[in-house]
């Protein structure tokens, strides 16, 4: 059976079905949107596991609770227990690292597919793409004979400056969980464990080793935990990675509230908690408070907190052997679950195959966001075009490696320039000019990867010869395309960016090119927002691409040339200026020893919409080469009981000349609430392909429970009765229809 997991409608999640009005009349059953539900960790092998544990020495048991090499714990050979083999990461399987230090192992068979980064995947607004991402990557992991992928990375994007914004998915908890769940389910279908990271409240790199994050309870539950909760309850993730920082005074790898009370007691998590690398600070406390495996950076592995020190703690009676057995049993259960033990045919996998590159292509093509397109400048019309200027360091920059654990060693990374060369007829001359140089202030170069300070300082003076070359190329070509943005040295784990300015003098360069060739298209390759208002105003067409995987350049060229109609939507708000963003407007980033999330629930567009601040490009925004009309948006009833599901339908009409995909978004507002609320919150969405001239009816189902807020006093999710407004639109700021409903 291809699919081990059963897809069925989950009561808690948004279900939708699409029926094709003008063409085939699909039955509800056929067209029901799959819900992705993972498979529970089995207990069938418990008797065998108990027997194994009874045969193990204390040293053997404890060997399983800590790293015995950089990416594996110890197995127990004589009993047939293998090591639990792990690999990064979110953009593909990382190259093999040496067993006892961070240096690459130097293998020649560890090339992998580089998949689009988390932000790109979220920009597809397509659960099916996330599922493909998971299965494809799961197969690669198996081909490398690993058991656990240290991914997905699903921390909330609290500030656009966050160094890992590109790795993470969104500023919205609903979109975050709707992408995370199918990804995890897909991955685990391939007999590997997802390790969902970094649990939780790990939203900045600055001071990440010690910063104490303070979040009020309601905000924690409504914003920072939902994607983790869905990963556990719906996707049944087999492991979770504890974060580096502290939360309410306790390190997250020894945080009783988060690991025992919430994760296990409330959510029923049955898998294992793995520490981030060198994130552990205690022995007995970590173990008791929920950690199962300590991983870390090289030092004698027996010096880890859960190594010799733990043996001593058991011997002194501080920790009972029964406690040790509990953790060992959890680990053995997941090893059996992914068939690393117990026989059973395990997925063999395959890596860097054409099929996987094509998976990466499909995702990349749906991730590209068209931000501006005046006078239908795009797609490029090639009639009469003899030459195209391709300008910018990002036209040739490779981004697969870099960013530490998120790096991928790949044989295929199609750059934007290569993509254009692959797709343009050879009769068109490409005039390439680098334009700007990627340069850093050497004195501040140390800040790269230095986790106690903010990101690298760039050199923003342009090289006059490079500018001249770029201007000449633009002048002498029929069309110019600038590839600007950032790269994975500038946006990286271990440091946050200092500000939102475009580095390396790009703004000045773009203005100069625009001045000589008004037909310039500006393409950003980046993983996080930048301040691009000026450029955006002056350019007729602006496209946003990402660290978009092995086939990123081909996908981008196909969008620019019209083979692919763009359908990506921003998974976060593009602010006009950093001070408009909530963490900055409230002066609560990055904090010092402590950081207090002063904006509370008003993260991302919740802040912009509630405070009436105009973003440059709103959450959920993205254009298409065709136009869509939304008609007859309505709910199936006017009044709903608490246990009912609201069904909202809308006819999406493709009023243009191209087939295209549109994302119907459903936001909810509660006016006159007795509690503080965001102006609106995303509660459902559906991506639908509509052929030119035809229409599709999209139905989005919202269980009334999705409208709940977290009642801190009652310690439970509560739906406030009364009037709500459901807003149907194609971005958070383009609402086509408001539908009032009443909840009893
Ligand atoms: C990162 C993790 C990563 C781990 C192992 C840490 O620095 O925070 O995301 O999985 O290293 O490379």
XYZ file of C-alpha atoms and ligand atoms in Angstrom:
756
model
C 0.000 0.000 0.000
C 1.523 3.287 -1.103
C 0.113 5.255 1.733
C 0.254 3.860 5.188
C -1.713 6.656 6.685
C -5.360 7.134 6.466
C -6.547 10.526 5.474
C -9.800 11.489 6.976
C -11.637 14.511 8.072
C -10.434 15.659 11.434
C -12.928 17.377 13.614
C -10.534 20.103 14.626
C -9.131 21.014 11.291
C -10.453 22.950 8.405
C -11.872 20.725 5.753
C -12.724 21.853 2.337
C -13.828 20.485 -0.880
C -13.773 21.906 -4.306
C -16.299 21.080 -6.913
C -15.840 22.057 -10.475
C -18.879 23.926 -11.605
C -18.458 24.279 -15.309
C -16.697 21.057 -16.038
C -16.902 17.868 -14.043
C -19.303 17.676 -11.173
C -17.187 16.025 -8.523
C -18.829 14.157 -5.715
C -18.073 15.430 -2.238
C -16.232 12.231 -1.425
C -13.927 12.541 -4.414
C -13.137 16.161 -3.910
C -12.942 16.298 -0.133
C -9.655 17.888 0.835
C -7.421 15.366 2.449
C -6.773 15.849 6.096
C -3.381 14.667 7.123
C -3.338 12.528 10.220
C -0.228 10.684 11.292
C 0.100 7.251 12.763
C 0.359 6.854 16.545
C 3.464 5.288 18.012
C 2.611 1.624 18.509
C 2.946 -0.353 21.702
C 2.923 -3.788 20.036
C 6.569 -4.371 20.810
C 6.356 -3.403 24.466
C 6.939 -6.905 25.819
C 10.044 -7.249 23.642
C 11.187 -3.773 24.686
C 10.762 -4.558 28.391
C 12.750 -7.728 27.918
C 15.555 -5.848 26.175
C 15.666 -3.274 28.940
C 15.887 -6.017 31.551
C 19.013 -7.315 29.801
C 20.775 -3.946 29.586
C 23.431 -2.652 31.950
C 23.029 0.813 33.417
C 25.882 2.037 31.213
C 24.224 0.671 28.104
C 20.949 2.347 28.960
C 22.581 5.679 29.617
C 24.559 5.365 26.401
C 21.242 5.690 24.619
C 20.368 8.951 26.389
C 23.151 11.111 25.016
C 25.113 11.735 21.853
C 27.863 9.222 21.319
C 28.850 10.970 18.125
C 27.742 14.251 16.565
C 24.469 12.897 15.188
C 23.737 9.598 16.943
C 23.344 8.158 20.401
C 24.859 4.776 21.228
C 23.177 1.528 20.353
C 23.679 -1.766 22.149
C 25.201 -4.040 19.603
C 25.053 -7.258 21.583
C 21.266 -6.852 21.909
C 20.695 -5.747 18.348
C 19.816 -2.165 19.288
C 21.109 0.207 16.608
C 22.220 3.791 17.058
C 19.479 6.329 16.439
C 20.916 8.148 13.455
C 19.939 11.779 12.938
C 20.511 14.351 10.220
C 19.678 17.969 9.615
C 17.644 19.595 8.300
C 14.848 21.769 6.981
C 16.064 22.329 3.386
C 17.185 18.795 2.696
C 19.429 16.115 4.162
C 22.628 17.739 5.323
C 25.979 16.398 4.194
C 27.528 13.754 6.443
C 29.306 15.317 9.410
C 32.299 13.670 11.114
C 31.458 11.521 14.096
C 33.346 13.594 16.616
C 33.569 17.139 15.258
C 31.698 19.559 13.012
C 33.902 19.030 9.953
C 32.238 17.455 6.925
C 33.016 13.740 6.784
C 34.152 14.128 3.183
C 31.807 11.556 1.714
C 31.235 11.533 -2.005
C 27.804 9.927 -1.899
C 26.035 12.411 0.359
C 24.788 14.840 -2.276
C 21.099 15.566 -1.758
C 18.212 17.470 -3.219
C 18.058 21.031 -1.977
C 14.397 21.774 -1.223
C 12.810 25.224 -0.977
C 13.161 26.815 2.466
C 10.327 26.894 5.017
C 9.156 30.375 4.045
C 8.884 29.267 0.418
C 6.914 26.169 1.290
C 4.509 28.244 3.379
C 4.171 30.709 0.481
C 2.619 27.944 -1.614
C -0.344 27.925 0.797
C -0.743 24.358 -0.376
C -0.945 21.440 2.049
C -0.406 18.969 -0.761
C 2.940 20.601 -1.545
C 3.916 20.236 2.110
C 3.024 16.552 1.985
C 5.115 16.067 -1.161
C 7.956 17.912 0.540
C 7.743 15.432 3.429
C 7.594 12.212 1.395
C 10.331 13.323 -0.966
C 12.663 14.364 1.836
C 11.801 11.226 3.833
C 12.973 9.079 0.931
C 16.255 11.002 0.802
C 16.759 10.507 4.507
C 16.268 6.769 4.160
C 18.700 6.606 1.256
C 21.246 8.026 3.690
C 20.214 5.376 6.221
C 19.042 7.859 8.834
C 16.246 7.481 11.363
C 15.435 11.073 12.260
C 15.279 14.340 10.334
C 15.953 17.412 12.470
C 13.050 19.223 10.900
C 10.585 20.861 10.327
C 11.567 24.151 11.939
C 8.299 25.821 12.864
C 9.016 28.652 15.247
C 6.860 31.689 14.698
C 8.284 34.592 12.735
C 8.085 37.248 15.447
C 10.467 39.775 13.925
C 11.452 40.158 10.263
C 15.043 40.488 11.487
C 15.183 36.914 12.778
C 18.191 35.119 11.294
C 16.153 31.946 10.782
C 13.076 33.589 9.245
C 13.803 31.797 5.976
C 13.909 28.407 7.743
C 10.647 29.038 9.561
C 7.264 29.287 7.952
C 5.019 32.081 8.980
C 3.831 34.770 11.360
C 0.429 33.082 11.483
C -0.197 30.030 13.671
C -2.938 28.631 11.445
C -0.910 28.686 8.219
C 2.049 27.363 10.199
C 0.179 24.286 11.394
C -1.531 23.643 8.069
C 1.870 23.380 6.392
C 3.705 21.632 9.232
C 1.223 18.783 9.685
C 1.200 17.360 6.131
C 4.977 17.758 5.962
C 5.446 15.671 9.116
C 2.893 13.075 8.015
C 4.625 12.741 4.634
C 8.045 12.440 6.199
C 7.007 9.825 8.741
C 5.267 7.762 6.056
C 8.777 6.944 4.925
C 9.774 5.166 8.149
C 11.666 8.070 9.659
C 10.996 10.380 12.569
C 10.392 14.071 12.233
C 12.076 16.073 14.987
C 9.932 19.178 15.200
C 11.959 22.139 16.336
C 12.612 24.226 18.363
C 10.142 23.720 21.174
C 9.249 26.492 21.776
C 9.314 30.268 22.142
C 12.615 30.319 20.256
C 12.071 33.320 18.032
C 15.402 35.100 17.909
C 19.031 34.195 17.525
C 20.387 37.073 19.579
C 21.334 35.720 23.017
C 19.619 32.468 22.182
C 21.888 30.546 24.533
C 20.471 32.183 27.607
C 17.727 34.692 26.860
C 14.723 34.200 29.132
C 11.553 34.559 27.080
C 8.484 35.915 28.823
C 5.183 35.336 27.083
C 1.800 35.640 28.707
C -0.205 32.431 28.828
C -2.869 33.371 26.318
C -0.298 34.460 23.750
C 1.697 31.289 24.312
C -1.338 29.126 23.648
C -2.840 31.087 20.782
C 0.304 32.066 18.884
C 3.442 30.166 19.811
C 2.123 26.664 20.465
C -0.618 25.776 17.940
C 1.708 24.426 15.245
C 3.569 22.306 17.810
C 0.263 21.141 19.268
C -1.021 20.093 15.833
C 2.320 18.404 15.102
C 1.779 16.247 18.152
C -1.973 15.720 18.122
C -2.639 15.509 14.382
C 0.658 14.628 12.703
C 1.793 12.422 15.632
C 5.372 13.629 15.368
C 7.731 11.056 16.814
C 10.170 13.546 18.256
C 10.510 17.138 19.361
C 13.651 19.216 19.755
C 13.942 21.376 22.856
C 15.173 24.912 22.204
C 18.296 26.695 23.433
C 16.737 29.528 25.335
C 14.882 29.830 28.615
C 11.163 30.201 28.998
C 9.855 31.758 32.219
C 13.166 31.256 33.923
C 13.831 27.624 32.965
C 15.887 26.346 30.048
C 13.616 24.740 27.485
C 15.397 21.388 27.614
C 14.628 21.134 31.311
C 11.341 22.965 31.397
C 8.809 20.967 33.361
C 5.888 23.145 32.288
C 6.611 22.828 28.580
C 7.942 19.270 28.362
C 5.963 17.418 31.019
C 2.821 19.426 31.660
C 1.976 20.697 28.183
C 3.702 18.329 25.765
C 3.096 15.022 27.513
C 0.262 15.508 30.016
C -1.950 17.834 27.996
C -1.142 16.832 24.416
C -0.394 13.172 25.035
C 3.011 13.202 23.318
C 4.428 9.668 23.222
C 7.649 10.293 21.331
C 11.078 11.481 22.415
C 12.441 14.896 23.291
C 15.903 15.542 21.855
C 17.903 18.555 22.971
C 19.213 21.162 20.595
C 22.975 20.806 20.211
C 24.562 21.778 23.525
C 21.334 23.129 24.961
C 21.418 21.044 28.136
C 22.410 22.515 31.492
C 21.674 19.870 34.103
C 21.547 16.140 34.733
C 18.748 14.953 37.044
C 16.620 18.005 36.378
C 16.704 17.660 32.575
C 15.777 14.030 32.741
C 12.968 14.503 35.234
C 11.633 17.505 33.395
C 11.163 15.632 30.170
C 14.357 15.414 28.114
C 15.138 12.005 26.584
C 18.329 12.472 24.561
C 21.055 15.055 25.032
C 22.843 15.993 21.827
C 25.730 18.365 21.557
C 28.910 19.737 20.221
C 32.155 17.826 20.375
C 33.764 17.173 23.634
C 34.301 13.803 25.127
C 30.769 12.480 24.839
C 30.978 10.885 28.254
C 31.184 14.399 29.715
C 27.659 15.266 28.593
C 25.117 15.950 31.329
C 23.253 12.757 30.515
C 26.408 10.605 30.391
C 28.838 9.840 33.257
C 27.134 12.400 35.459
C 23.869 10.548 35.012
C 25.467 7.226 35.874
C 26.753 8.854 39.062
C 23.302 10.299 39.787
C 21.751 6.851 39.549
C 24.473 5.345 41.711
C 23.978 8.011 44.361
C 20.223 7.448 44.328
C 19.403 10.930 43.002
C 17.815 9.397 39.904
C 16.131 6.004 39.971
C 16.889 3.319 37.430
C 13.148 3.152 36.826
C 13.318 6.729 35.565
C 16.145 5.760 33.198
C 14.098 2.821 31.917
C 11.210 5.108 31.093
C 13.364 7.172 28.720
C 15.037 4.117 27.205
C 11.634 2.611 26.559
C 10.470 5.723 24.724
C 13.528 5.580 22.477
C 13.094 1.883 21.739
C 9.444 2.435 20.879
C 10.271 5.008 18.215
C 13.054 2.829 16.831
C 10.526 0.020 16.396
C 8.019 2.497 15.004
C 10.270 3.474 12.093
C 11.358 -0.148 11.619
C 14.938 0.522 12.650
C 14.248 -2.496 14.845
C 11.872 -5.412 14.700
C 12.293 -6.365 11.055
C 9.536 -5.404 8.682
C 10.182 -3.941 5.296
C 11.567 -0.458 5.687
C 11.576 2.255 3.039
C 14.903 2.083 1.230
C 14.652 5.530 -0.223
C 16.444 7.304 -3.009
C 18.372 10.512 -3.141
C 19.009 13.352 -5.589
C 16.848 11.657 -8.200
C 15.182 13.457 -11.076
C 11.836 12.725 -9.418
C 12.952 14.521 -6.252
C 14.328 17.470 -8.216
C 10.931 17.684 -9.850
C 9.251 17.679 -6.416
C 11.506 20.590 -5.508
C 10.573 22.271 -8.799
C 6.830 21.953 -8.204
C 7.103 23.493 -4.763
C 9.428 26.241 -5.970
C 7.096 27.152 -8.829
C 4.146 27.595 -6.461
C 6.190 29.573 -3.968
C 7.174 32.532 -6.146
C 5.167 35.650 -5.240
C 4.334 38.333 -7.785
C 4.297 41.576 -5.805
C 3.750 44.143 -8.529
C 2.961 43.969 -12.219
C 2.127 47.321 -13.792
C 1.200 47.420 -17.470
C 1.425 43.625 -17.547
C 5.193 43.913 -17.673
C 5.241 40.229 -16.795
C 5.280 37.640 -18.129
C 8.020 38.866 -20.427
C 6.909 39.122 -24.002
C 9.778 38.018 -26.148
C 8.483 39.279 -29.487
C 11.108 41.615 -30.844
C 13.352 41.134 -27.797
C 16.918 40.614 -28.880
C 18.742 41.079 -25.594
C 18.105 40.883 -21.870
C 20.343 42.377 -19.220
C 20.676 40.122 -16.196
C 22.076 42.106 -13.303
C 23.037 41.325 -9.734
C 25.200 39.036 -7.671
C 22.085 37.045 -6.808
C 21.704 35.989 -10.436
C 24.585 33.581 -9.902
C 24.737 33.193 -6.128
C 24.270 29.667 -4.804
C 22.407 29.254 -1.551
C 22.199 25.541 -0.790
C 25.106 25.452 1.622
C 25.243 27.861 4.524
C 23.176 28.485 7.592
C 24.777 25.662 9.566
C 22.207 22.891 10.097
C 20.081 24.141 7.242
C 22.805 23.644 4.654
C 22.568 21.068 1.881
C 25.376 19.747 -0.296
C 23.842 19.332 -3.710
C 24.909 18.663 -7.255
C 22.039 20.681 -8.631
C 21.333 24.264 -7.831
C 19.977 26.115 -10.812
C 20.727 29.807 -10.304
C 18.443 32.490 -11.750
C 20.914 33.145 -14.577
C 21.142 29.445 -15.429
C 17.350 29.194 -15.304
C 17.018 31.969 -17.859
C 19.686 30.443 -20.062
C 17.848 27.109 -19.884
C 14.531 28.620 -20.811
C 15.245 31.479 -23.221
C 15.673 30.857 -26.931
C 19.327 30.957 -27.877
C 18.620 33.841 -30.242
C 18.224 36.165 -27.249
C 21.480 37.586 -25.989
C 21.956 37.707 -22.222
C 24.106 40.580 -21.026
C 25.151 39.665 -17.509
C 26.616 42.150 -15.051
C 27.310 41.406 -11.394
C 26.363 44.948 -10.361
C 27.049 44.698 -6.618
C 29.558 42.728 -4.619
C 28.779 40.673 -1.551
C 31.158 42.276 0.895
C 31.380 42.378 4.669
C 33.224 44.655 7.019
C 36.113 42.393 7.972
C 36.295 43.903 11.466
C 32.746 42.774 12.040
C 33.041 39.542 10.156
C 33.331 37.793 13.507
C 29.689 38.567 14.061
C 28.739 35.986 11.511
C 27.662 33.121 13.642
C 28.450 34.924 16.858
C 25.303 34.348 18.794
C 25.767 37.119 21.284
C 25.640 39.896 18.737
C 23.491 40.855 15.835
C 24.248 40.013 12.241
C 27.092 40.889 9.906
C 27.958 44.425 8.892
C 27.978 44.797 5.140
C 29.972 47.105 2.926
C 27.407 49.129 1.048
C 29.659 51.246 -1.180
C 29.266 50.171 -4.755
C 32.212 49.444 -6.965
C 32.083 52.141 -9.706
C 33.298 49.758 -12.415
C 30.600 47.224 -11.511
C 27.931 49.922 -11.568
C 29.124 51.136 -14.943
C 29.000 47.627 -16.336
C 25.456 47.120 -15.017
C 24.209 50.441 -16.346
C 25.718 49.739 -19.759
C 24.144 46.282 -19.850
C 20.734 47.743 -18.948
C 21.065 50.545 -21.488
C 22.035 48.224 -24.295
C 19.376 45.586 -23.669
C 15.700 45.531 -24.541
C 14.767 44.420 -21.033
C 16.640 44.313 -17.737
C 16.123 41.965 -14.818
C 17.847 42.644 -11.520
C 18.313 39.800 -9.069
C 18.675 41.380 -5.657
C 17.946 40.502 -2.029
C 20.165 38.579 0.332
C 21.866 35.217 0.712
C 22.482 32.543 3.306
C 25.547 34.181 4.804
C 23.576 37.301 5.505
C 20.421 35.556 6.688
C 21.592 32.782 8.949
C 21.198 30.811 12.089
C 23.153 32.191 15.024
C 22.618 35.872 14.291
C 19.731 38.192 13.616
C 19.956 40.944 11.047
C 20.674 44.442 12.255
C 18.067 46.177 10.131
C 15.937 45.777 7.031
C 18.069 47.695 4.552
C 19.113 45.952 1.362
C 22.796 45.123 1.858
C 25.780 45.722 -0.466
C 24.490 48.991 -1.960
C 21.738 47.271 -3.884
C 19.185 50.030 -3.452
C 21.456 52.570 -5.135
C 22.316 50.139 -7.912
C 18.688 49.337 -8.633
C 17.803 53.049 -8.807
C 20.635 53.615 -11.290
C 19.525 50.742 -13.489
C 15.891 51.837 -13.358
C 16.954 55.299 -14.455
C 18.473 54.005 -17.694
C 15.995 51.240 -18.431
C 12.473 51.742 -17.114
C 11.607 48.269 -18.385
C 13.519 46.784 -15.484
C 12.042 43.871 -13.567
C 13.196 43.535 -9.972
C 13.421 40.040 -8.521
C 14.241 39.503 -4.870
C 15.884 36.287 -3.789
C 15.625 36.267 -0.004
C 14.019 34.494 2.899
C 12.823 37.410 4.988
C 11.370 40.892 4.535
C 13.450 43.862 3.421
C 12.707 47.564 3.196
C 11.809 47.814 -0.478
C 9.200 50.558 -0.645
C 11.236 52.983 -2.764
C 12.251 50.353 -5.252
C 8.794 48.945 -5.374
C 7.304 52.366 -6.180
C 9.703 52.948 -9.040
C 9.646 49.512 -10.646
C 6.879 48.313 -12.864
C 7.280 44.685 -11.844
C 8.514 43.141 -8.603
C 8.845 39.412 -7.970
C 9.719 37.650 -4.727
C 11.600 34.394 -4.869
C 13.200 32.513 -1.987
C 16.059 30.216 -1.158
C 14.063 28.128 -3.496
C 15.800 24.804 -3.847
C 17.656 22.847 -6.506
C 15.273 23.896 -9.272
C 14.723 27.454 -8.013
C 16.254 29.107 -11.088
C 14.172 27.080 -13.539
C 10.982 27.743 -11.561
C 11.743 31.453 -11.480
C 12.467 31.609 -15.207
C 9.204 29.781 -15.889
C 7.323 32.379 -13.858
C 9.096 35.298 -15.551
C 8.414 33.859 -18.995
C 4.823 32.866 -18.267
C 5.105 29.104 -18.418
C 4.050 29.105 -14.786
C 1.376 31.494 -13.580
C 2.503 32.696 -10.135
C 0.327 31.664 -7.208
C 2.501 32.221 -4.134
C 1.194 34.404 -1.312
C 3.265 36.060 1.384
C 3.385 33.971 4.573
C 4.272 37.115 6.543
C 3.784 40.868 6.362
C 6.246 42.956 4.367
C 6.440 46.110 6.486
C 7.328 49.511 5.098
C 9.787 49.991 7.933
C 11.032 47.863 10.778
C 9.534 50.150 13.423
C 6.075 49.312 12.088
C 6.557 45.706 13.193
C 5.111 44.748 16.567
C 8.251 43.543 18.359
C 9.993 46.778 17.352
C 7.110 49.192 17.830
C 6.844 47.884 21.391
C 10.614 48.088 21.812
C 10.719 44.472 22.916
C 13.341 42.983 20.636
C 15.925 41.613 21.316
C 15.773 42.318 25.052
C 18.811 41.526 27.164
C 18.919 38.633 29.567
C 15.154 38.641 29.339
C 12.870 39.393 26.440
C 9.252 40.197 27.055
C 6.926 39.690 24.087
C 5.122 42.945 24.779
C 2.930 42.837 21.681
C 1.196 39.762 23.089
C -1.188 38.141 20.633
C -0.693 40.954 18.110
C 2.048 39.289 16.096
C 2.426 39.966 12.367
C -0.666 41.124 10.504
C -2.667 40.929 13.731
C -0.719 44.008 14.844
C -0.827 45.861 11.518
C -4.581 45.304 11.145
C -5.497 46.085 14.733
C -3.359 49.231 14.901
C -4.285 50.342 11.388
C -0.733 50.428 10.095
C -0.419 50.030 6.352
C 2.095 47.341 5.400
C 3.967 47.557 2.124
C 2.612 44.148 1.130
C 0.163 42.414 3.419
C 0.103 38.867 4.745
C -1.544 36.548 2.233
C -0.839 38.859 -0.709
C 0.354 37.802 -4.150
C -0.724 38.561 -7.721
C -1.381 36.304 -10.688
C -1.145 36.771 -14.463
C -4.879 36.301 -14.559
C -7.649 37.975 -12.576
C -10.148 36.383 -10.255
C -13.594 37.363 -9.123
C -15.177 36.030 -5.939
C -18.933 35.644 -6.236
C -21.790 34.420 -4.077
C -19.727 34.033 -0.958
C -22.036 32.691 1.721
C -22.212 30.592 4.847
C -24.514 27.585 4.958
C -26.431 29.016 7.932
C -26.618 32.142 10.040
C -26.505 30.568 13.502
C -24.219 27.827 14.777
C -23.939 25.803 17.937
C -20.557 25.330 19.583
C -20.101 21.825 18.231
C -21.026 22.664 14.656
C -18.941 23.417 11.609
C -19.396 26.535 9.540
C -19.321 25.941 5.844
C -18.463 28.933 3.682
C -18.689 28.643 -0.080
C -17.555 31.029 -2.765
C -17.418 30.888 -6.522
C -13.986 31.741 -7.769
C -14.195 32.997 -11.304
C -11.139 33.272 -13.515
C -11.914 36.492 -15.354
C -8.655 36.672 -17.255
C -7.051 34.842 -20.131
C -4.694 32.484 -18.320
C -5.401 29.420 -16.219
C -4.319 30.163 -12.685
C -4.358 29.193 -9.037
C -5.921 31.404 -6.416
C -5.852 31.110 -2.641
C -9.198 31.778 -1.022
C -8.544 33.010 2.494
C -11.032 33.144 5.314
C -10.467 35.460 8.253
C -12.684 35.843 11.325
C -13.390 38.917 13.450
C -15.311 39.293 16.666
C -16.606 42.731 17.398
C -17.725 43.756 20.874
C -15.691 40.987 22.441
C -15.207 40.960 26.194
C -11.524 40.202 25.640
C -8.794 41.876 23.621
C -8.809 40.532 20.091
C -6.854 40.963 16.924
C -8.817 42.734 14.193
C -8.949 39.445 12.308
C -7.399 35.986 12.282
C -6.921 33.450 9.506
C -9.236 30.462 10.045
C -9.230 28.665 6.713
C -7.827 28.733 3.192
C -7.923 26.795 -0.002
C -5.811 26.916 -3.115
C -7.722 26.205 -6.273
C -6.853 25.922 -9.960
C -9.362 27.718 -12.146
C -9.209 27.571 -15.913
C -9.476 30.848 -17.837
C -13.096 31.810 -18.258
C -14.449 29.178 -15.892
C -15.294 29.110 -12.232
C -14.972 26.787 -9.293
C -16.942 26.652 -6.105
C -14.668 26.469 -3.123
C -16.019 25.423 0.239
C -14.065 26.118 3.378
C -15.172 24.442 6.564
C -14.411 26.033 9.877
C -15.263 24.057 12.984
C -16.710 26.574 15.451
C -13.974 25.409 17.842
C -11.431 27.162 15.607
C -12.930 30.461 16.786
C -11.944 29.786 20.393
C -9.606 31.927 22.449
C -7.573 30.597 25.342
C -9.271 31.459 28.609
C -6.436 31.823 31.081
C -8.614 31.706 34.189
C -10.540 28.607 33.163
C -7.362 27.147 31.572
C -9.255 26.090 28.488
C -10.183 26.999 24.945
C -13.489 28.874 24.922
C -15.715 30.103 22.131
C -17.323 33.379 23.083
C -20.973 33.363 21.990
C -22.229 36.243 19.862
C -21.770 37.801 16.462
C -18.729 37.118 14.301
C -17.795 38.366 10.873
C -16.264 35.917 8.418
C -14.198 37.641 5.772
C -13.469 36.023 2.461
C -10.623 37.461 0.440
C -7.387 36.814 -1.392
C -5.117 38.571 1.079
C -5.512 39.868 4.618
C -6.063 43.344 3.126
C -8.239 42.414 0.185
C -11.501 41.186 1.626
C -14.165 40.642 -1.013
C -17.084 39.694 1.168
C -18.042 39.881 4.824
C -20.456 37.298 6.164
C -22.045 37.803 9.571
C -22.750 34.685 11.637
C -23.919 34.095 15.182
C -22.479 31.543 17.560
C -24.843 30.359 20.253
C 20.362 24.184 15.504
C 19.447 23.029 15.162
C 20.222 21.943 14.443
C 21.391 21.514 15.314
C 22.229 20.405 14.731
C 21.627 23.721 16.197
O 22.547 24.740 16.280
O 19.694 25.113 16.304
O 18.370 23.487 14.394
O 19.379 20.883 14.151
O 22.219 22.622 15.540
O 22.947 20.841 13.631
